[in-house]
Amino acid sequence: MAQRLPPGQYSTLDFPVLSAEPTPALPHQSWRLTIQSSDHRAYSLDWSAFRDLPHQDVITDIHCVTRWSKFDTRWRGVPFDDLLAVLPWPPDAYVMAHCYGGYTTNVPLADLTDGKAWLADTFDGEPLAPEHGGPVRLLVPHLYFWKSAKWVRRLRFMPADTPGFWEERGYHIYGDPWREQRYS
């Protein structure tokens, strides 16, 4: 277990619910994902188009900045690489995830590609519950869990890194749990 548990973390069987804003009520038929280029081109998916994208099962450990880690979490979602494949333009080096409710977080594109990130709509075999980010959340398990934005509605590509909600409030710009990058 020591090799799976980053420094300063403890293992839990629970799945604590922590949010920067109230949980939005998002029926699937009104959910939409917009992907935006840095020059303001946009590509949008409704729930049906998102569900038609290739999905993948993922079993991974997750680590929260508040020091809990949960092992062997089971997700299903669209690999970020497959989402990029439908874009009609090349992506920039950084992504800002925008969420229903106003939350944002920044992630380098290199941390989203090559099988490192998903847009998850299922947890533990069930549709992703709203308190855990449903209908769709970003899943970037190798970074602290605040980078796995809940209720994602827009992914905006950027040529330069820009801090998101927690990063503007003193959290680390990157958030690697193995280097304990909790705060700036």
Short mmCIF file of N, CA and C in Angstrom, two decimals:
data_model
loop_
_atom_site.label_atom_id
_atom_site.label_comp_id
_atom_site.label_asym_id
_atom_site.label_seq_id
_atom_site.Cartn_x
_atom_site.Cartn_y
_atom_site.Cartn_z
N MET A 1 0.82 -1.20 0.00
CA MET A 1 0.00 0.00 0.00
C MET A 1 0.87 1.27 0.00
N ALA A 2 2.03 1.23 0.60
CA ALA A 2 2.86 2.43 0.70
C ALA A 2 3.19 3.01 -0.67
N GLN A 3 3.39 2.16 -1.70
CA GLN A 3 3.73 2.67 -3.02
C GLN A 3 2.53 3.30 -3.73
N ARG A 4 1.33 3.03 -3.27
CA ARG A 4 0.12 3.60 -3.86
C ARG A 4 -0.35 4.84 -3.11
N LEU A 5 0.18 5.06 -1.93
CA LEU A 5 -0.27 6.16 -1.09
C LEU A 5 0.76 7.29 -1.12
N PRO A 6 0.39 8.42 -1.74
CA PRO A 6 1.33 9.55 -1.77
C PRO A 6 1.66 10.06 -0.37
N PRO A 7 2.76 10.77 -0.22
CA PRO A 7 3.14 11.31 1.09
C PRO A 7 2.04 12.21 1.66
N GLY A 8 1.81 12.09 2.95
CA GLY A 8 0.84 12.94 3.63
C GLY A 8 -0.61 12.54 3.44
N GLN A 9 -0.88 11.44 2.75
CA GLN A 9 -2.25 10.98 2.49
C GLN A 9 -2.60 9.83 3.42
N TYR A 10 -3.91 9.59 3.62
CA TYR A 10 -4.39 8.40 4.30
C TYR A 10 -5.43 7.73 3.42
N SER A 11 -5.54 6.42 3.53
CA SER A 11 -6.48 5.65 2.72
C SER A 11 -7.85 5.64 3.38
N THR A 12 -8.89 5.75 2.54
CA THR A 12 -10.27 5.68 3.04
C THR A 12 -11.10 4.79 2.13
N LEU A 13 -12.12 4.17 2.70
CA LEU A 13 -13.08 3.41 1.91
C LEU A 13 -14.25 4.30 1.50
N ASP A 14 -14.40 5.43 2.19
CA ASP A 14 -15.47 6.38 1.87
C ASP A 14 -15.14 7.13 0.59
N PHE A 15 -16.13 7.85 0.09
CA PHE A 15 -15.92 8.76 -1.04
C PHE A 15 -16.47 10.11 -0.59
N PRO A 16 -15.63 10.88 0.16
CA PRO A 16 -16.09 12.16 0.68
C PRO A 16 -16.58 13.09 -0.43
N VAL A 17 -17.58 13.89 -0.10
CA VAL A 17 -18.12 14.86 -1.05
C VAL A 17 -17.67 16.25 -0.62
N LEU A 18 -16.85 16.87 -1.45
CA LEU A 18 -16.36 18.22 -1.22
C LEU A 18 -16.61 19.03 -2.48
N SER A 19 -17.20 20.20 -2.34
CA SER A 19 -17.50 21.04 -3.51
C SER A 19 -17.28 22.50 -3.17
N ALA A 20 -16.86 23.25 -4.15
CA ALA A 20 -16.66 24.69 -3.98
C ALA A 20 -17.97 25.46 -4.14
N GLU A 21 -18.97 24.80 -4.69
CA GLU A 21 -20.27 25.45 -4.91
C GLU A 21 -21.38 24.43 -4.72
N PRO A 22 -22.65 24.90 -4.65
CA PRO A 22 -23.75 23.95 -4.50
C PRO A 22 -23.84 22.99 -5.69
N THR A 23 -24.36 21.80 -5.44
CA THR A 23 -24.52 20.80 -6.49
C THR A 23 -25.63 21.24 -7.45
N PRO A 24 -25.30 21.42 -8.72
CA PRO A 24 -26.34 21.82 -9.68
C PRO A 24 -27.23 20.64 -10.08
N ALA A 25 -28.48 20.95 -10.42
CA ALA A 25 -29.40 19.93 -10.95
C ALA A 25 -29.28 19.97 -12.46
N LEU A 26 -28.69 18.94 -13.04
CA LEU A 26 -28.43 18.91 -14.48
C LEU A 26 -29.05 17.67 -15.10
N PRO A 27 -30.28 17.77 -15.59
CA PRO A 27 -30.83 16.62 -16.31
C PRO A 27 -30.03 16.35 -17.58
N HIS A 28 -29.90 15.09 -17.93
CA HIS A 28 -29.09 14.72 -19.09
C HIS A 28 -29.53 15.46 -20.36
N GLN A 29 -30.81 15.65 -20.54
CA GLN A 29 -31.28 16.28 -21.77
C GLN A 29 -30.89 17.76 -21.87
N SER A 30 -30.52 18.40 -20.78
CA SER A 30 -30.09 19.80 -20.85
C SER A 30 -28.57 19.96 -20.74
N TRP A 31 -27.85 18.86 -20.44
CA TRP A 31 -26.39 18.93 -20.34
C TRP A 31 -25.78 19.10 -21.73
N ARG A 32 -24.73 19.89 -21.80
CA ARG A 32 -24.02 20.12 -23.06
C ARG A 32 -22.55 20.36 -22.73
N LEU A 33 -21.67 19.84 -23.60
CA LEU A 33 -20.25 20.08 -23.47
C LEU A 33 -19.80 20.87 -24.69
N THR A 34 -19.14 21.99 -24.43
CA THR A 34 -18.57 22.80 -25.51
C THR A 34 -17.06 22.76 -25.38
N ILE A 35 -16.40 22.51 -26.48
CA ILE A 35 -14.95 22.53 -26.54
C ILE A 35 -14.57 23.75 -27.36
N GLN A 36 -13.73 24.60 -26.79
CA GLN A 36 -13.44 25.89 -27.41
C GLN A 36 -11.94 26.03 -27.68
N SER A 37 -11.61 26.46 -28.88
CA SER A 37 -10.21 26.72 -29.23
C SER A 37 -9.81 28.09 -28.70
N SER A 38 -8.52 28.36 -28.67
CA SER A 38 -8.05 29.66 -28.19
C SER A 38 -8.46 30.80 -29.12
N ASP A 39 -8.79 30.49 -30.38
CA ASP A 39 -9.27 31.53 -31.29
C ASP A 39 -10.80 31.53 -31.39
N HIS A 40 -11.45 30.94 -30.37
CA HIS A 40 -12.91 31.01 -30.15
C HIS A 40 -13.74 30.15 -31.08
N ARG A 41 -13.14 29.21 -31.79
CA ARG A 41 -13.95 28.22 -32.50
C ARG A 41 -14.54 27.28 -31.45
N ALA A 42 -15.71 26.76 -31.72
CA ALA A 42 -16.36 25.90 -30.73
C ALA A 42 -16.91 24.63 -31.38
N TYR A 43 -16.87 23.57 -30.59
CA TYR A 43 -17.44 22.29 -30.98
C TYR A 43 -18.27 21.84 -29.80
N SER A 44 -19.55 21.50 -30.02
CA SER A 44 -20.43 21.14 -28.91
C SER A 44 -20.99 19.74 -29.08
N LEU A 45 -21.21 19.12 -27.94
CA LEU A 45 -21.81 17.79 -27.87
C LEU A 45 -22.98 17.84 -26.90
N ASP A 46 -24.13 17.30 -27.31
CA ASP A 46 -25.21 17.11 -26.34
C ASP A 46 -25.03 15.73 -25.71
N TRP A 47 -25.94 15.36 -24.82
CA TRP A 47 -25.81 14.10 -24.09
C TRP A 47 -25.77 12.90 -25.04
N SER A 48 -26.62 12.90 -26.03
CA SER A 48 -26.68 11.78 -26.97
C SER A 48 -25.36 11.64 -27.75
N ALA A 49 -24.82 12.74 -28.24
CA ALA A 49 -23.55 12.70 -28.98
C ALA A 49 -22.40 12.27 -28.07
N PHE A 50 -22.42 12.73 -26.83
CA PHE A 50 -21.38 12.32 -25.88
C PHE A 50 -21.47 10.82 -25.61
N ARG A 51 -22.66 10.31 -25.40
CA ARG A 51 -22.84 8.88 -25.12
C ARG A 51 -22.43 8.01 -26.31
N ASP A 52 -22.48 8.58 -27.53
CA ASP A 52 -22.09 7.83 -28.73
C ASP A 52 -20.57 7.72 -28.89
N LEU A 53 -19.81 8.55 -28.16
CA LEU A 53 -18.35 8.46 -28.25
C LEU A 53 -17.86 7.17 -27.58
N PRO A 54 -16.70 6.66 -27.99
CA PRO A 54 -16.18 5.43 -27.37
C PRO A 54 -15.95 5.65 -25.87
N HIS A 55 -16.42 4.72 -25.07
CA HIS A 55 -16.24 4.75 -23.62
C HIS A 55 -15.26 3.65 -23.21
N GLN A 56 -14.63 3.87 -22.08
CA GLN A 56 -13.62 2.94 -21.57
C GLN A 56 -13.81 2.78 -20.07
N ASP A 57 -13.61 1.57 -19.58
CA ASP A 57 -13.63 1.32 -18.14
C ASP A 57 -12.25 1.63 -17.56
N VAL A 58 -12.24 2.25 -16.39
CA VAL A 58 -11.00 2.67 -15.74
C VAL A 58 -11.07 2.28 -14.26
N ILE A 59 -10.03 1.64 -13.77
CA ILE A 59 -9.88 1.40 -12.33
C ILE A 59 -8.62 2.13 -11.91
N THR A 60 -8.78 3.07 -10.97
CA THR A 60 -7.65 3.93 -10.60
C THR A 60 -7.78 4.40 -9.16
N ASP A 61 -6.67 4.82 -8.61
CA ASP A 61 -6.65 5.45 -7.28
C ASP A 61 -6.86 6.95 -7.47
N ILE A 62 -7.53 7.58 -6.50
CA ILE A 62 -7.71 9.04 -6.52
C ILE A 62 -7.20 9.62 -5.20
N HIS A 63 -6.72 10.87 -5.27
CA HIS A 63 -6.08 11.50 -4.12
C HIS A 63 -6.59 12.94 -3.99
N CYS A 64 -7.18 13.24 -2.85
CA CYS A 64 -7.71 14.59 -2.60
C CYS A 64 -6.67 15.43 -1.87
N VAL A 65 -6.65 16.71 -2.17
CA VAL A 65 -5.74 17.64 -1.51
C VAL A 65 -6.00 17.70 0.00
N THR A 66 -7.20 17.33 0.45
CA THR A 66 -7.51 17.32 1.87
C THR A 66 -6.96 16.09 2.58
N ARG A 67 -6.15 15.31 1.87
CA ARG A 67 -5.32 14.23 2.39
C ARG A 67 -5.93 12.83 2.33
N TRP A 68 -7.14 12.66 1.81
CA TRP A 68 -7.65 11.30 1.67
C TRP A 68 -7.31 10.74 0.29
N SER A 69 -7.11 9.43 0.25
CA SER A 69 -6.91 8.69 -0.99
C SER A 69 -7.88 7.51 -0.99
N LYS A 70 -8.43 7.22 -2.14
CA LYS A 70 -9.33 6.09 -2.30
C LYS A 70 -8.76 5.20 -3.41
N PHE A 71 -8.55 3.94 -3.08
CA PHE A 71 -7.93 3.00 -4.01
C PHE A 71 -8.98 2.28 -4.86
N ASP A 72 -8.56 1.89 -6.06
CA ASP A 72 -9.35 1.03 -6.95
C ASP A 72 -10.75 1.57 -7.24
N THR A 73 -10.85 2.87 -7.49
CA THR A 73 -12.16 3.42 -7.87
C THR A 73 -12.46 2.99 -9.31
N ARG A 74 -13.73 2.71 -9.56
CA ARG A 74 -14.15 2.19 -10.87
C ARG A 74 -14.97 3.24 -11.61
N TRP A 75 -14.49 3.63 -12.77
CA TRP A 75 -15.12 4.66 -13.58
C TRP A 75 -15.38 4.13 -14.99
N ARG A 76 -16.22 4.82 -15.71
CA ARG A 76 -16.39 4.60 -17.14
C ARG A 76 -16.56 5.98 -17.76
N GLY A 77 -15.85 6.20 -18.87
CA GLY A 77 -15.94 7.50 -19.50
C GLY A 77 -15.26 7.53 -20.85
N VAL A 78 -15.29 8.70 -21.46
CA VAL A 78 -14.69 8.91 -22.77
C VAL A 78 -13.23 9.29 -22.57
N PRO A 79 -12.31 8.53 -23.13
CA PRO A 79 -10.90 8.92 -23.03
C PRO A 79 -10.69 10.30 -23.67
N PHE A 80 -9.92 11.14 -23.01
CA PHE A 80 -9.66 12.49 -23.53
C PHE A 80 -9.07 12.42 -24.94
N ASP A 81 -8.25 11.42 -25.20
CA ASP A 81 -7.67 11.25 -26.53
C ASP A 81 -8.76 11.09 -27.60
N ASP A 82 -9.82 10.35 -27.29
CA ASP A 82 -10.92 10.17 -28.24
C ASP A 82 -11.71 11.45 -28.44
N LEU A 83 -11.81 12.25 -27.40
CA LEU A 83 -12.47 13.56 -27.53
C LEU A 83 -11.66 14.46 -28.46
N LEU A 84 -10.35 14.46 -28.31
CA LEU A 84 -9.50 15.26 -29.19
C LEU A 84 -9.62 14.84 -30.65
N ALA A 85 -9.85 13.56 -30.87
CA ALA A 85 -9.93 13.04 -32.24
C ALA A 85 -11.09 13.62 -33.02
N VAL A 86 -12.14 14.10 -32.35
CA VAL A 86 -13.29 14.65 -33.07
C VAL A 86 -13.15 16.15 -33.34
N LEU A 87 -12.12 16.78 -32.80
CA LEU A 87 -11.96 18.23 -32.98
C LEU A 87 -11.44 18.55 -34.38
N PRO A 88 -11.99 19.62 -34.98
CA PRO A 88 -11.52 20.02 -36.32
C PRO A 88 -10.33 20.97 -36.30
N TRP A 89 -9.65 21.10 -35.16
CA TRP A 89 -8.48 21.98 -35.06
C TRP A 89 -7.47 21.35 -34.10
N PRO A 90 -6.20 21.73 -34.21
CA PRO A 90 -5.21 21.20 -33.27
C PRO A 90 -5.35 21.90 -31.91
N PRO A 91 -5.18 21.16 -30.82
CA PRO A 91 -5.35 21.76 -29.49
C PRO A 91 -4.13 22.57 -29.07
N ASP A 92 -4.37 23.51 -28.15
CA ASP A 92 -3.28 24.26 -27.53
C ASP A 92 -2.72 23.47 -26.34
N ALA A 93 -1.69 24.01 -25.72
CA ALA A 93 -0.93 23.29 -24.69
C ALA A 93 -1.62 23.20 -23.33
N TYR A 94 -2.67 23.99 -23.09
CA TYR A 94 -3.34 23.99 -21.78
C TYR A 94 -4.85 23.96 -21.99
N VAL A 95 -5.54 23.46 -20.96
CA VAL A 95 -7.00 23.40 -20.98
C VAL A 95 -7.52 24.00 -19.68
N MET A 96 -8.57 24.81 -19.80
CA MET A 96 -9.31 25.28 -18.63
C MET A 96 -10.66 24.57 -18.67
N ALA A 97 -10.95 23.81 -17.62
CA ALA A 97 -12.25 23.17 -17.50
C ALA A 97 -13.19 24.14 -16.80
N HIS A 98 -14.31 24.42 -17.44
CA HIS A 98 -15.35 25.29 -16.88
C HIS A 98 -16.54 24.40 -16.51
N CYS A 99 -17.13 24.68 -15.36
CA CYS A 99 -18.17 23.80 -14.85
C CYS A 99 -19.47 24.56 -14.63
N TYR A 100 -20.57 23.82 -14.67
CA TYR A 100 -21.85 24.39 -14.26
C TYR A 100 -21.66 24.83 -12.81
N GLY A 101 -22.05 26.04 -12.50
CA GLY A 101 -21.85 26.58 -11.16
C GLY A 101 -20.69 27.56 -11.09
N GLY A 102 -19.83 27.61 -12.12
CA GLY A 102 -18.78 28.62 -12.16
C GLY A 102 -17.37 28.15 -11.83
N TYR A 103 -17.20 26.95 -11.32
CA TYR A 103 -15.87 26.44 -10.97
C TYR A 103 -15.02 26.28 -12.22
N THR A 104 -13.71 26.52 -12.08
CA THR A 104 -12.76 26.30 -13.17
C THR A 104 -11.50 25.65 -12.61
N THR A 105 -10.79 24.92 -13.46
CA THR A 105 -9.46 24.44 -13.10
C THR A 105 -8.64 24.26 -14.38
N ASN A 106 -7.36 24.52 -14.25
CA ASN A 106 -6.42 24.44 -15.39
C ASN A 106 -5.65 23.12 -15.36
N VAL A 107 -5.40 22.57 -16.55
CA VAL A 107 -4.63 21.34 -16.66
C VAL A 107 -3.81 21.41 -17.95
N PRO A 108 -2.51 21.10 -17.88
CA PRO A 108 -1.74 21.01 -19.12
C PRO A 108 -2.28 19.88 -20.01
N LEU A 109 -2.32 20.12 -21.30
CA LEU A 109 -2.81 19.11 -22.24
C LEU A 109 -2.02 17.81 -22.09
N ALA A 110 -0.72 17.90 -21.83
CA ALA A 110 0.10 16.70 -21.67
C ALA A 110 -0.39 15.80 -20.54
N ASP A 111 -1.13 16.34 -19.58
CA ASP A 111 -1.67 15.56 -18.47
C ASP A 111 -3.06 15.01 -18.77
N LEU A 112 -3.57 15.29 -19.96
CA LEU A 112 -4.89 14.80 -20.35
C LEU A 112 -4.82 13.75 -21.45
N THR A 113 -3.68 13.68 -22.13
CA THR A 113 -3.55 12.78 -23.28
C THR A 113 -2.77 11.51 -22.93
N ASP A 114 -2.64 10.64 -23.91
CA ASP A 114 -1.90 9.38 -23.75
C ASP A 114 -2.47 8.50 -22.64
N GLY A 115 -3.81 8.45 -22.56
CA GLY A 115 -4.47 7.58 -21.60
C GLY A 115 -4.42 8.04 -20.16
N LYS A 116 -4.26 9.35 -19.93
CA LYS A 116 -4.15 9.88 -18.56
C LYS A 116 -5.43 10.53 -18.04
N ALA A 117 -6.45 10.75 -18.91
CA ALA A 117 -7.65 11.46 -18.45
C ALA A 117 -8.87 11.02 -19.24
N TRP A 118 -10.02 11.19 -18.60
CA TRP A 118 -11.30 10.81 -19.17
C TRP A 118 -12.35 11.84 -18.81
N LEU A 119 -13.44 11.83 -19.56
CA LEU A 119 -14.67 12.52 -19.16
C LEU A 119 -15.60 11.42 -18.68
N ALA A 120 -15.73 11.29 -17.36
CA ALA A 120 -16.43 10.16 -16.75
C ALA A 120 -17.90 10.47 -16.54
N ASP A 121 -18.73 9.48 -16.87
CA ASP A 121 -20.17 9.59 -16.65
C ASP A 121 -20.72 8.44 -15.81
N THR A 122 -19.83 7.55 -15.38
CA THR A 122 -20.23 6.38 -14.59
C THR A 122 -19.23 6.17 -13.47
N PHE A 123 -19.74 5.85 -12.29
CA PHE A 123 -18.88 5.50 -11.16
C PHE A 123 -19.43 4.23 -10.51
N ASP A 124 -18.57 3.27 -10.32
CA ASP A 124 -18.91 2.01 -9.65
C ASP A 124 -20.13 1.33 -10.30
N GLY A 125 -20.19 1.41 -11.63
CA GLY A 125 -21.24 0.74 -12.38
C GLY A 125 -22.57 1.46 -12.47
N GLU A 126 -22.65 2.64 -11.87
CA GLU A 126 -23.90 3.43 -11.87
C GLU A 126 -23.65 4.78 -12.53
N PRO A 127 -24.72 5.40 -13.08
CA PRO A 127 -24.53 6.77 -13.59
C PRO A 127 -23.92 7.65 -12.50
N LEU A 128 -23.01 8.52 -12.91
CA LEU A 128 -22.31 9.38 -11.95
C LEU A 128 -23.30 10.27 -11.21
N ALA A 129 -23.32 10.14 -9.89
CA ALA A 129 -24.25 10.90 -9.06
C ALA A 129 -23.89 12.39 -9.09
N PRO A 130 -24.90 13.26 -9.00
CA PRO A 130 -24.62 14.70 -9.02
C PRO A 130 -23.60 15.15 -7.97
N GLU A 131 -23.66 14.61 -6.75
CA GLU A 131 -22.71 15.06 -5.72
C GLU A 131 -21.27 14.69 -6.05
N HIS A 132 -21.07 13.73 -6.95
CA HIS A 132 -19.72 13.36 -7.38
C HIS A 132 -19.39 13.90 -8.77
N GLY A 133 -20.23 14.82 -9.27
CA GLY A 133 -19.89 15.50 -10.52
C GLY A 133 -20.75 15.16 -11.72
N GLY A 134 -21.77 14.32 -11.53
CA GLY A 134 -22.63 13.93 -12.65
C GLY A 134 -23.48 15.07 -13.16
N PRO A 135 -23.77 15.06 -14.44
CA PRO A 135 -23.68 13.88 -15.29
C PRO A 135 -22.27 13.56 -15.81
N VAL A 136 -21.36 14.54 -15.90
CA VAL A 136 -20.02 14.27 -16.44
C VAL A 136 -18.99 15.08 -15.66
N ARG A 137 -17.91 14.42 -15.28
CA ARG A 137 -16.78 15.12 -14.66
C ARG A 137 -15.50 14.76 -15.39
N LEU A 138 -14.55 15.64 -15.30
CA LEU A 138 -13.21 15.37 -15.80
C LEU A 138 -12.55 14.43 -14.78
N LEU A 139 -11.82 13.44 -15.24
CA LEU A 139 -11.12 12.51 -14.36
C LEU A 139 -9.64 12.52 -14.75
N VAL A 140 -8.83 13.10 -13.84
CA VAL A 140 -7.38 13.19 -14.04
C VAL A 140 -6.74 12.60 -12.77
N PRO A 141 -6.74 11.28 -12.65
CA PRO A 141 -6.40 10.65 -11.36
C PRO A 141 -4.97 10.81 -10.89
N HIS A 142 -4.03 11.15 -11.76
CA HIS A 142 -2.64 11.28 -11.30
C HIS A 142 -2.36 12.64 -10.67
N LEU A 143 -3.34 13.55 -10.71
CA LEU A 143 -3.23 14.85 -10.04
C LEU A 143 -4.22 14.88 -8.88
N TYR A 144 -4.02 15.83 -7.95
CA TYR A 144 -5.00 15.98 -6.87
C TYR A 144 -6.39 16.12 -7.46
N PHE A 145 -7.38 15.65 -6.72
CA PHE A 145 -8.72 15.49 -7.26
C PHE A 145 -9.43 16.80 -7.60
N TRP A 146 -8.94 17.96 -7.12
CA TRP A 146 -9.59 19.21 -7.51
C TRP A 146 -9.41 19.46 -9.01
N LYS A 147 -8.42 18.80 -9.62
CA LYS A 147 -8.21 18.91 -11.07
C LYS A 147 -9.23 18.09 -11.86
N SER A 148 -9.90 17.15 -11.20
CA SER A 148 -10.94 16.33 -11.82
C SER A 148 -12.29 17.04 -11.67
N ALA A 149 -12.45 18.11 -12.40
CA ALA A 149 -13.57 19.04 -12.25
C ALA A 149 -14.93 18.36 -12.39
N LYS A 150 -15.81 18.66 -11.44
CA LYS A 150 -17.19 18.17 -11.47
C LYS A 150 -18.04 19.02 -12.43
N TRP A 151 -19.10 18.42 -12.94
CA TRP A 151 -20.14 19.12 -13.72
C TRP A 151 -19.57 19.89 -14.91
N VAL A 152 -18.61 19.28 -15.58
CA VAL A 152 -17.92 19.98 -16.67
C VAL A 152 -18.91 20.34 -17.79
N ARG A 153 -18.77 21.57 -18.28
CA ARG A 153 -19.63 22.05 -19.36
C ARG A 153 -18.84 22.62 -20.54
N ARG A 154 -17.59 23.03 -20.27
CA ARG A 154 -16.77 23.60 -21.35
C ARG A 154 -15.31 23.28 -21.08
N LEU A 155 -14.61 22.96 -22.16
CA LEU A 155 -13.16 22.77 -22.11
C LEU A 155 -12.58 23.80 -23.06
N ARG A 156 -11.84 24.74 -22.50
CA ARG A 156 -11.28 25.84 -23.30
C ARG A 156 -9.78 25.65 -23.43
N PHE A 157 -9.32 25.52 -24.67
CA PHE A 157 -7.89 25.39 -24.92
C PHE A 157 -7.22 26.76 -24.83
N MET A 158 -6.00 26.77 -24.29
CA MET A 158 -5.26 28.02 -24.08
C MET A 158 -3.80 27.81 -24.46
N PRO A 159 -3.14 28.82 -25.02
CA PRO A 159 -1.72 28.68 -25.35
C PRO A 159 -0.80 28.79 -24.13
N ALA A 160 -1.30 29.40 -23.04
CA ALA A 160 -0.49 29.57 -21.82
C ALA A 160 -1.30 29.13 -20.62
N ASP A 161 -0.60 28.73 -19.57
CA ASP A 161 -1.27 28.28 -18.35
C ASP A 161 -1.87 29.46 -17.61
N THR A 162 -3.10 29.31 -17.17
CA THR A 162 -3.82 30.33 -16.41
C THR A 162 -4.45 29.66 -15.20
N PRO A 163 -4.35 30.24 -14.02
CA PRO A 163 -4.92 29.60 -12.84
C PRO A 163 -6.45 29.56 -12.87
N GLY A 164 -7.00 28.49 -12.30
CA GLY A 164 -8.43 28.34 -12.15
C GLY A 164 -8.88 28.77 -10.75
N PHE A 165 -10.06 28.31 -10.35
CA PHE A 165 -10.70 28.72 -9.10
C PHE A 165 -9.79 28.53 -7.88
N TRP A 166 -9.37 27.29 -7.60
CA TRP A 166 -8.55 27.04 -6.40
C TRP A 166 -7.13 27.56 -6.57
N GLU A 167 -6.62 27.54 -7.78
CA GLU A 167 -5.26 28.03 -8.02
C GLU A 167 -5.18 29.53 -7.74
N GLU A 168 -6.24 30.27 -8.05
CA GLU A 168 -6.27 31.70 -7.73
C GLU A 168 -6.35 31.94 -6.23
N ARG A 169 -6.75 30.93 -5.47
CA ARG A 169 -6.91 31.06 -4.03
C ARG A 169 -5.77 30.40 -3.25
N GLY A 170 -4.64 30.13 -3.93
CA GLY A 170 -3.46 29.65 -3.24
C GLY A 170 -3.10 28.20 -3.43
N TYR A 171 -3.94 27.43 -4.13
CA TYR A 171 -3.56 26.05 -4.41
C TYR A 171 -2.47 26.04 -5.48
N HIS A 172 -1.73 24.97 -5.51
CA HIS A 172 -0.62 24.84 -6.46
C HIS A 172 -1.14 24.88 -7.90
N ILE A 173 -0.40 25.45 -8.81
CA ILE A 173 -0.81 25.57 -10.21
C ILE A 173 -0.91 24.20 -10.88
N TYR A 174 -0.14 23.18 -10.39
CA TYR A 174 -0.12 21.87 -11.03
C TYR A 174 -0.84 20.80 -10.21
N GLY A 175 -0.43 20.56 -8.97
CA GLY A 175 -1.16 19.64 -8.10
C GLY A 175 -0.76 18.18 -8.15
N ASP A 176 0.53 17.88 -8.12
CA ASP A 176 1.01 16.50 -8.12
C ASP A 176 1.00 15.96 -6.68
N PRO A 177 0.18 14.92 -6.39
CA PRO A 177 0.14 14.39 -5.02
C PRO A 177 1.43 13.72 -4.58
N TRP A 178 2.22 13.22 -5.50
CA TRP A 178 3.47 12.55 -5.15
C TRP A 178 4.55 13.55 -4.74
N ARG A 179 4.38 14.80 -5.13
CA ARG A 179 5.32 15.86 -4.72
C ARG A 179 4.66 16.80 -3.70
N GLU A 180 3.49 16.40 -3.20
CA GLU A 180 2.72 17.17 -2.21
C GLU A 180 2.52 18.63 -2.64
N GLN A 181 2.15 18.81 -3.90
CA GLN A 181 1.92 20.16 -4.45
C GLN A 181 0.50 20.62 -4.11
N ARG A 182 0.30 20.82 -2.81
CA ARG A 182 -1.02 21.24 -2.35
C ARG A 182 -1.23 22.75 -2.55
N TYR A 183 -0.27 23.52 -2.12
CA TYR A 183 -0.43 24.97 -2.12
C TYR A 183 0.77 25.63 -2.78
N SER A 184 0.55 26.85 -3.28
CA SER A 184 1.65 27.55 -3.98
C SER A 184 2.64 28.14 -2.99
#
